[in-house]
PDB file of C-alpha atoms in Angstrom:
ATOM      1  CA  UNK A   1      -6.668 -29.149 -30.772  1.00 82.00           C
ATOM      2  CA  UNK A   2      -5.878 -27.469 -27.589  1.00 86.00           C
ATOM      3  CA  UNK A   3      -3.324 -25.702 -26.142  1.00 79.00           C
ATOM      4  CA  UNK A   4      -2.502 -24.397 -22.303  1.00 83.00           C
ATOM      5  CA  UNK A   5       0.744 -22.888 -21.013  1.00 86.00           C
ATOM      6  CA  UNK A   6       3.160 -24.971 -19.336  1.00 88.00           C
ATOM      7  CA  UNK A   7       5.698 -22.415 -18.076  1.00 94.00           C
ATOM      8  CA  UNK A   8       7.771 -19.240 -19.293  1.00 95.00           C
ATOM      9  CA  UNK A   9      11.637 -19.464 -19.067  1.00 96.00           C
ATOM     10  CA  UNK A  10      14.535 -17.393 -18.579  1.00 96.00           C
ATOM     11  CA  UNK A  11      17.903 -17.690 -18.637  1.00 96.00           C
ATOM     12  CA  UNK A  12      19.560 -16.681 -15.165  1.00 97.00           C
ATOM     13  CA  UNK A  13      23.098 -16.267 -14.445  1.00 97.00           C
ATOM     14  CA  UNK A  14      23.356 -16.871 -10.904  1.00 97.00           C
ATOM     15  CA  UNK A  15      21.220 -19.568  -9.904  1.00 98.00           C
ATOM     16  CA  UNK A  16      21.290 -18.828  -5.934  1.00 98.00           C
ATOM     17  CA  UNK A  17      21.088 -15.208  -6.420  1.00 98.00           C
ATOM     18  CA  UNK A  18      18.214 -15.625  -8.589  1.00 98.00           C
ATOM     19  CA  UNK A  19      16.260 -18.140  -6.419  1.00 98.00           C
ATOM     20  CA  UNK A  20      16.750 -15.930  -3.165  1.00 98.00           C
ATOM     21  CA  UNK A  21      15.370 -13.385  -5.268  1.00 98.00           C
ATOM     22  CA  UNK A  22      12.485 -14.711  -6.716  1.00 98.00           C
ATOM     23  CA  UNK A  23      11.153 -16.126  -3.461  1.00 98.00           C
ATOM     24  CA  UNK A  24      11.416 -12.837  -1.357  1.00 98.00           C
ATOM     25  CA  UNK A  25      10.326 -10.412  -3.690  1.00 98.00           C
ATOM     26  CA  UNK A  26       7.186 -12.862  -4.843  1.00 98.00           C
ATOM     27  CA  UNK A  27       7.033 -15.455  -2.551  1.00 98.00           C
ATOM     28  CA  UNK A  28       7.720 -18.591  -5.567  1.00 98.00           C
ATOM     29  CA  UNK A  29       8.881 -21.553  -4.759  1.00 98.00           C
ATOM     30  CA  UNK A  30      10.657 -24.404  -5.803  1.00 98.00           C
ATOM     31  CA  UNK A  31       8.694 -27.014  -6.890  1.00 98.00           C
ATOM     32  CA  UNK A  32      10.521 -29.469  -9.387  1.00 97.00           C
ATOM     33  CA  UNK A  33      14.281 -29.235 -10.713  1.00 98.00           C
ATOM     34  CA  UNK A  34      16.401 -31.118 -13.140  1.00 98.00           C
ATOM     35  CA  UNK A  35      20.351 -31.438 -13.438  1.00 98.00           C
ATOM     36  CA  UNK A  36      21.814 -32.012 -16.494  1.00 97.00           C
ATOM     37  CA  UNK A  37      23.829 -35.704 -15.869  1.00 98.00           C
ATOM     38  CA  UNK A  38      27.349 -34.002 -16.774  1.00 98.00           C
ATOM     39  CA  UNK A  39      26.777 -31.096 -14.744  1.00 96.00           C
ATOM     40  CA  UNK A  40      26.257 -28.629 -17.651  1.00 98.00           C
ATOM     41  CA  UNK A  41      22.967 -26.959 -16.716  1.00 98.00           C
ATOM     42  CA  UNK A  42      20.306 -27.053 -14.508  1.00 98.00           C
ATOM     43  CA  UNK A  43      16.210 -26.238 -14.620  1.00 98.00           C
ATOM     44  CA  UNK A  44      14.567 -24.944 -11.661  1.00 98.00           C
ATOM     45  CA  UNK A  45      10.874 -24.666 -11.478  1.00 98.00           C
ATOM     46  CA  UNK A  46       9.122 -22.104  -9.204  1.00 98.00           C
ATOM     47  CA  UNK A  47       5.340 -21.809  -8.754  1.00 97.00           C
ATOM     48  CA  UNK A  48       3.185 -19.148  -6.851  1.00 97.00           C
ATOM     49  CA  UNK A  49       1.250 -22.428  -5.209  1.00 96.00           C
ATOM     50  CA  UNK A  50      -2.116 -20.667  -6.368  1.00 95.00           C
ATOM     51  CA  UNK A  51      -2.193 -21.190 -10.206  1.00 94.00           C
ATOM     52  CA  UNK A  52      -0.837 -24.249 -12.226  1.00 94.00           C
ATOM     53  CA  UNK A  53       1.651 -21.572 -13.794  1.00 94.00           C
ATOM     54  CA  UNK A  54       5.460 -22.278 -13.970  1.00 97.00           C
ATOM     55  CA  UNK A  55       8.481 -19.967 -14.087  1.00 97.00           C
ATOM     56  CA  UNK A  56      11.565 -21.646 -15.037  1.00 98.00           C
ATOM     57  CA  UNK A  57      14.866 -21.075 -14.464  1.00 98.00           C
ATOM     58  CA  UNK A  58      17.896 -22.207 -16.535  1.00 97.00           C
ATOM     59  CA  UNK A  59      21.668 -22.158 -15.645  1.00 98.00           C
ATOM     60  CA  UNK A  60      24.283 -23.234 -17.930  1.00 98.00           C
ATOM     61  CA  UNK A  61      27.592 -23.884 -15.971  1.00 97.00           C
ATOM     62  CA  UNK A  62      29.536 -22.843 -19.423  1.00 97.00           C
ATOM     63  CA  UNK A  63      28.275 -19.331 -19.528  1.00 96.00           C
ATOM     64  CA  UNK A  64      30.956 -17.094 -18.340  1.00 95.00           C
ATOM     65  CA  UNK A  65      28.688 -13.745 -18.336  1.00 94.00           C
ATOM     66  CA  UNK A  66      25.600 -12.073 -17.113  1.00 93.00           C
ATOM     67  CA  UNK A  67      22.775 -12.282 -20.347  1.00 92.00           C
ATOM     68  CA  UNK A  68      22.228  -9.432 -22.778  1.00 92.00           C
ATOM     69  CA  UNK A  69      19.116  -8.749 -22.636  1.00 89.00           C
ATOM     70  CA  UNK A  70      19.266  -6.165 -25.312  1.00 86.00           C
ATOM     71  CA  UNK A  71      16.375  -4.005 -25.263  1.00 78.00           C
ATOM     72  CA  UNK A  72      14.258  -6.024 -22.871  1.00 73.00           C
ATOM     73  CA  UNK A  73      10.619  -5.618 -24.437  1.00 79.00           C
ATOM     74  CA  UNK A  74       9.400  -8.496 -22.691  1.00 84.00           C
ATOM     75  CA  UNK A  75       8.195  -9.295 -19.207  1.00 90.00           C
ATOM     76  CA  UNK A  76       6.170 -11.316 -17.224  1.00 93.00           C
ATOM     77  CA  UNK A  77       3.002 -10.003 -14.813  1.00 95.00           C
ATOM     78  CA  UNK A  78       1.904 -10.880 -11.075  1.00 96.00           C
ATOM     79  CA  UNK A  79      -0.694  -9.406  -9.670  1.00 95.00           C
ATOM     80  CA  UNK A  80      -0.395  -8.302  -5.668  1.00 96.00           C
ATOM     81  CA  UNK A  81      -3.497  -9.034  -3.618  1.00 94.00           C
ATOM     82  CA  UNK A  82      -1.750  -6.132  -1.432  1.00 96.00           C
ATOM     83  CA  UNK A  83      -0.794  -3.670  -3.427  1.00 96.00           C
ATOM     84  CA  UNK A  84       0.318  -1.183  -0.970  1.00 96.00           C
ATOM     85  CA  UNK A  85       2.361  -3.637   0.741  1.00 97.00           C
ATOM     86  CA  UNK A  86       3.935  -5.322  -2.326  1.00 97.00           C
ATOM     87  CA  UNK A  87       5.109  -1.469  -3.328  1.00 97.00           C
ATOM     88  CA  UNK A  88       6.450  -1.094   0.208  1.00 98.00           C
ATOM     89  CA  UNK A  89       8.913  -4.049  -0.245  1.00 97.00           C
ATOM     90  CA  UNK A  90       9.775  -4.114  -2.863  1.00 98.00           C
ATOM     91  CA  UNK A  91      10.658  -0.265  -2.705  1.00 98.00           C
ATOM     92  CA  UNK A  92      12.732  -1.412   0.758  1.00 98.00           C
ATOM     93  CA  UNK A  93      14.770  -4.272  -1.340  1.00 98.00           C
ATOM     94  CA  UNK A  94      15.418  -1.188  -3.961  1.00 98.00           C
ATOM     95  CA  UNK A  95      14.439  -3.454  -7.142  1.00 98.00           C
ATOM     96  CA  UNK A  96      11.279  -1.173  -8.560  1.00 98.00           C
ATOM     97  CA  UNK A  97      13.040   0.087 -11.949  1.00 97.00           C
ATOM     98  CA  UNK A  98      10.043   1.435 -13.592  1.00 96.00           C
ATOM     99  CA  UNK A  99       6.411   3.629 -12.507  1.00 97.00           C
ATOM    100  CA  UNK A 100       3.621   4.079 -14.086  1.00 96.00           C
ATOM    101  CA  UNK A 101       1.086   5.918 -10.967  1.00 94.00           C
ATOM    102  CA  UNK A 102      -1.067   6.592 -14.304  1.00 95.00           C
ATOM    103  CA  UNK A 103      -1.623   2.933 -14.956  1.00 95.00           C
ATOM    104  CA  UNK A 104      -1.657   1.950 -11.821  1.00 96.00           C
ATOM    105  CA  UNK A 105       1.701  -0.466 -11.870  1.00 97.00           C
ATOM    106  CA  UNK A 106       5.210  -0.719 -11.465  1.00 97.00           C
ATOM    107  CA  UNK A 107       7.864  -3.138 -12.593  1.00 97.00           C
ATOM    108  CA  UNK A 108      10.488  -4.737 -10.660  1.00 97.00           C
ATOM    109  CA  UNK A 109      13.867  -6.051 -12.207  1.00 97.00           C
ATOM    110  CA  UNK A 110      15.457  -9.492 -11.148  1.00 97.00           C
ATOM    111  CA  UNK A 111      18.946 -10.010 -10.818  1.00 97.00           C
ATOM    112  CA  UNK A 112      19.730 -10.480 -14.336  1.00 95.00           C
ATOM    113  CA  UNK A 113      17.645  -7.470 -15.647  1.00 94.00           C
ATOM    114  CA  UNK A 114      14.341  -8.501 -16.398  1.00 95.00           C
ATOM    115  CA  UNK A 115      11.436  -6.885 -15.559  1.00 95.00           C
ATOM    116  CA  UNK A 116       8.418  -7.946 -13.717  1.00 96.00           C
ATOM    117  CA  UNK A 117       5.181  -6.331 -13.904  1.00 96.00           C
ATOM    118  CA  UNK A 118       3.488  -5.993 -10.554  1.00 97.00           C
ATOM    119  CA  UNK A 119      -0.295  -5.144 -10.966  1.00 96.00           C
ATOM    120  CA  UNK A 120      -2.942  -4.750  -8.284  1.00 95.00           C
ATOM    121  CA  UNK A 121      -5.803  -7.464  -7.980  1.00 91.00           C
ATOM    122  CA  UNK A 122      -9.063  -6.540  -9.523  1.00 86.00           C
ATOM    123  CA  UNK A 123     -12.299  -6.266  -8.242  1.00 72.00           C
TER     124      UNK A 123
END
C-alpha cells in the first residue's frame, strides 16, 4: 500500500480576500471548486501549475469570525526560484511576519494568520 498527498487545507474566513491573496503573493491559481448545494460552504482549489500539489480553501457561510489559530505551529513551504525578488514583494505588500537571515528564509502570513514558509530553490 501506497500513499501520495492530495492537498493541505485551511480554513479561510474571507474567501475573496484570501484568493486575491494567495494568487499575488504566490502566483496559485484556481483550478477546481465545489459549492455546497444549500449554500453552506464552499472548497476552492489552488495549484502552483508546476507540481500536482493542492492547497485548499474552505469557507463556511455560518462562521461569524476570523479562525483561532491558537499558537500556529504549523505551516506550509514554497520555495522561490527568485529569492531576491520574492523578498522584495512580498516586503512591498507588508505580509513577511517572521526572519530567519541565519537560515536563509522568511515566512509570510495570509489573511487569516497563517504562515507560509518561503525558501530559496536549491542548487
Amino acid at each position: 500500500m501506497k500513499f501520495t498527498f492530495a492537498h493541505n487545507n485551511i480554513n479561510v474566513y474571507d474567501l475573496d480576500k484570501s484568493l486575491a491573496f494567495y494568487k499575488d503573493a504566490l502566483g496559485l491559481t484556481v483550478t477546481r471548486t465545489k459549492e455546497a448545494d444549500d449554500g453552506s460552504f464552499k472548497l476552492v482549489y489552488l495549484g502552483d501549475g508546476v507540481t500536482p500539489h493542492l492547497l485548499e480553501l474552505t469557507w463556511l457561510r455560518d462562521m461569524d469570525r476570523p479562525y483561532d489559530l491558537g499558537d500556529n505551529e504549523i505551516h506550509l513551504a514554497f520555495t522561490a526560484d527568485d529569492f531576491d525578488a520574492a523578498y522584495a514583494k512580498h516586503k512591498e505588500m507588508g505580509c513577511i511576519c517572521f526572519e530567519n537571515p541565519g537560515m536563509g528564509i522568511y515566512f509570510i502570513s495570509d489573511p487569516d494568520g497563517y504562515w507560509l514558509e518561503i525558501v530559496p530553490k536549491k542548487g
